[in-house]
């Protein structure tokens, strides 16, 4: 039983690292990748930490086999996290059956950074403590 408690941090660290590379749930069932251009931004007011703030989403124009579409992303982020500029070219992934449903591709999700940091940090801390006490 003592061995279990000694190796538990190693198991947790390895599980965090493995979970960082598992694919997330994607609402787009029939993905098609293309390039689009940011033509504007949509805004809505949301409550965040007991205060009203503006949330923004990009408005993107892109081409599909049915023609050109201008659509607003469904994921709104607080204005301090919004990173797109008008005229910027971005890679997008849209649903072939619902072309107005899309997401901006690229970048590493925050979940992956957090899980990798927790896993690697746990393994390093365990290694330092193991060297110190054994």
Short mmCIF file of C-alpha atoms in Angstrom, two decimals:
data_model
loop_
_atom_site.label_atom_id
_atom_site.label_comp_id
_atom_site.label_asym_id
_atom_site.label_seq_id
_atom_site.Cartn_x
_atom_site.Cartn_y
_atom_site.Cartn_z
CA UNK A 1 0.00 0.00 0.00
CA UNK A 2 2.90 2.31 0.71
CA UNK A 3 4.18 1.82 -2.86
CA UNK A 4 0.78 2.99 -4.16
CA UNK A 5 1.06 6.29 -2.28
CA UNK A 6 4.66 6.75 -3.39
CA UNK A 7 3.83 6.29 -7.07
CA UNK A 8 0.50 8.16 -7.08
CA UNK A 9 2.07 11.54 -8.08
CA UNK A 10 3.84 9.85 -11.01
CA UNK A 11 0.55 8.33 -12.16
CA UNK A 12 -1.26 11.66 -11.85
CA UNK A 13 1.49 13.45 -13.79
CA UNK A 14 1.44 10.88 -16.59
CA UNK A 15 -2.37 10.97 -16.75
CA UNK A 16 -2.32 14.78 -17.09
CA UNK A 17 0.21 14.57 -19.91
CA UNK A 18 -1.81 11.85 -21.68
CA UNK A 19 -5.06 13.82 -21.26
CA UNK A 20 -3.43 16.89 -22.84
CA UNK A 21 -3.15 15.06 -26.14
CA UNK A 22 -6.65 13.57 -26.21
CA UNK A 23 -8.86 15.24 -28.79
CA UNK A 24 -11.57 17.53 -27.46
CA UNK A 25 -15.23 17.37 -28.41
CA UNK A 26 -15.75 19.22 -31.67
CA UNK A 27 -19.29 20.34 -32.59
CA UNK A 28 -18.40 20.28 -36.28
CA UNK A 29 -19.38 16.84 -37.58
CA UNK A 30 -18.33 17.11 -41.26
CA UNK A 31 -15.24 19.34 -41.24
CA UNK A 32 -14.04 21.24 -44.30
CA UNK A 33 -10.92 23.41 -43.96
CA UNK A 34 -10.46 26.67 -45.86
CA UNK A 35 -9.16 30.19 -45.45
CA UNK A 36 -11.31 33.15 -44.56
CA UNK A 37 -10.97 36.87 -43.98
CA UNK A 38 -12.03 38.75 -40.85
CA UNK A 39 -14.48 41.42 -42.00
CA UNK A 40 -15.71 42.64 -38.62
CA UNK A 41 -16.69 41.67 -35.13
CA UNK A 42 -19.97 40.99 -33.36
CA UNK A 43 -20.49 42.19 -29.82
CA UNK A 44 -22.76 41.17 -26.98
CA UNK A 45 -22.94 42.15 -23.32
CA UNK A 46 -22.32 39.37 -20.80
CA UNK A 47 -22.05 39.09 -17.03
CA UNK A 48 -18.58 38.13 -15.87
CA UNK A 49 -17.51 38.18 -12.22
CA UNK A 50 -20.56 40.23 -11.17
CA UNK A 51 -19.94 42.93 -13.78
CA UNK A 52 -21.15 43.62 -17.27
CA UNK A 53 -18.53 43.31 -19.98
CA UNK A 54 -18.47 43.13 -23.76
CA UNK A 55 -17.82 39.79 -25.46
CA UNK A 56 -16.67 39.71 -29.08
CA UNK A 57 -16.74 37.16 -31.89
CA UNK A 58 -15.20 37.46 -35.36
CA UNK A 59 -17.30 37.90 -38.47
CA UNK A 60 -15.60 35.92 -41.24
CA UNK A 61 -16.10 35.82 -45.01
CA UNK A 62 -15.10 32.56 -46.71
CA UNK A 63 -15.84 30.59 -49.87
CA UNK A 64 -17.71 27.29 -50.03
CA UNK A 65 -18.80 25.21 -53.04
CA UNK A 66 -22.25 26.84 -52.68
CA UNK A 67 -20.78 30.35 -52.82
CA UNK A 68 -19.33 33.00 -50.55
CA UNK A 69 -20.60 33.14 -46.95
CA UNK A 70 -20.24 35.80 -44.28
CA UNK A 71 -20.91 34.34 -40.83
CA UNK A 72 -20.33 35.14 -37.16
CA UNK A 73 -18.46 32.69 -34.96
CA UNK A 74 -20.59 31.15 -32.25
CA UNK A 75 -17.94 31.46 -29.54
CA UNK A 76 -17.83 34.91 -27.93
CA UNK A 77 -14.81 35.82 -25.79
CA UNK A 78 -14.23 38.80 -23.47
CA UNK A 79 -12.83 41.80 -25.30
CA UNK A 80 -9.44 41.52 -23.58
CA UNK A 81 -9.07 37.99 -25.08
CA UNK A 82 -10.17 38.94 -28.58
CA UNK A 83 -7.15 38.68 -30.91
CA UNK A 84 -8.41 39.19 -34.47
CA UNK A 85 -8.02 42.26 -36.68
CA UNK A 86 -10.09 43.36 -39.66
CA UNK A 87 -8.55 42.13 -42.93
CA UNK A 88 -6.61 39.32 -41.25
CA UNK A 89 -6.56 35.96 -43.08
CA UNK A 90 -7.35 32.98 -40.82
CA UNK A 91 -7.71 29.24 -41.33
CA UNK A 92 -11.22 28.08 -40.51
CA UNK A 93 -13.04 24.78 -40.25
CA UNK A 94 -16.73 24.75 -41.20
CA UNK A 95 -19.40 22.07 -41.29
CA UNK A 96 -20.12 20.84 -44.83
CA UNK A 97 -23.83 20.43 -44.04
CA UNK A 98 -24.15 23.75 -42.14
CA UNK A 99 -21.62 26.18 -43.66
CA UNK A 100 -22.54 29.01 -41.28
CA UNK A 101 -21.29 26.88 -38.35
CA UNK A 102 -17.51 27.30 -38.20
CA UNK A 103 -14.57 27.80 -35.88
CA UNK A 104 -11.20 29.46 -36.31
CA UNK A 105 -8.45 26.83 -36.40
CA UNK A 106 -4.89 27.15 -35.24
CA UNK A 107 -3.18 27.68 -31.97
CA UNK A 108 -2.99 25.32 -29.03
CA UNK A 109 -6.01 25.16 -26.71
CA UNK A 110 -5.59 26.45 -23.16
CA UNK A 111 -6.65 23.04 -21.82
CA UNK A 112 -3.56 21.45 -23.37
CA UNK A 113 -1.22 24.05 -21.84
CA UNK A 114 -2.75 23.62 -18.39
CA UNK A 115 -2.65 19.83 -18.43
CA UNK A 116 0.92 19.72 -19.73
CA UNK A 117 2.04 22.22 -17.11
CA UNK A 118 0.34 20.28 -14.31
CA UNK A 119 1.71 16.93 -15.49
CA UNK A 120 5.29 18.03 -16.10
CA UNK A 121 5.31 20.12 -12.92
CA UNK A 122 4.10 17.16 -10.87
CA UNK A 123 6.79 14.90 -12.31
CA UNK A 124 9.54 17.48 -11.71
CA UNK A 125 8.37 18.10 -8.13
CA UNK A 126 8.25 14.36 -7.46
CA UNK A 127 11.74 13.95 -8.91
CA UNK A 128 13.15 16.76 -6.75
CA UNK A 129 11.53 15.35 -3.60
CA UNK A 130 12.71 11.83 -4.46
CA UNK A 131 16.31 13.03 -4.85
CA UNK A 132 16.08 15.03 -1.63
CA UNK A 133 14.70 12.25 0.58
CA UNK A 134 16.32 9.13 -0.91
#
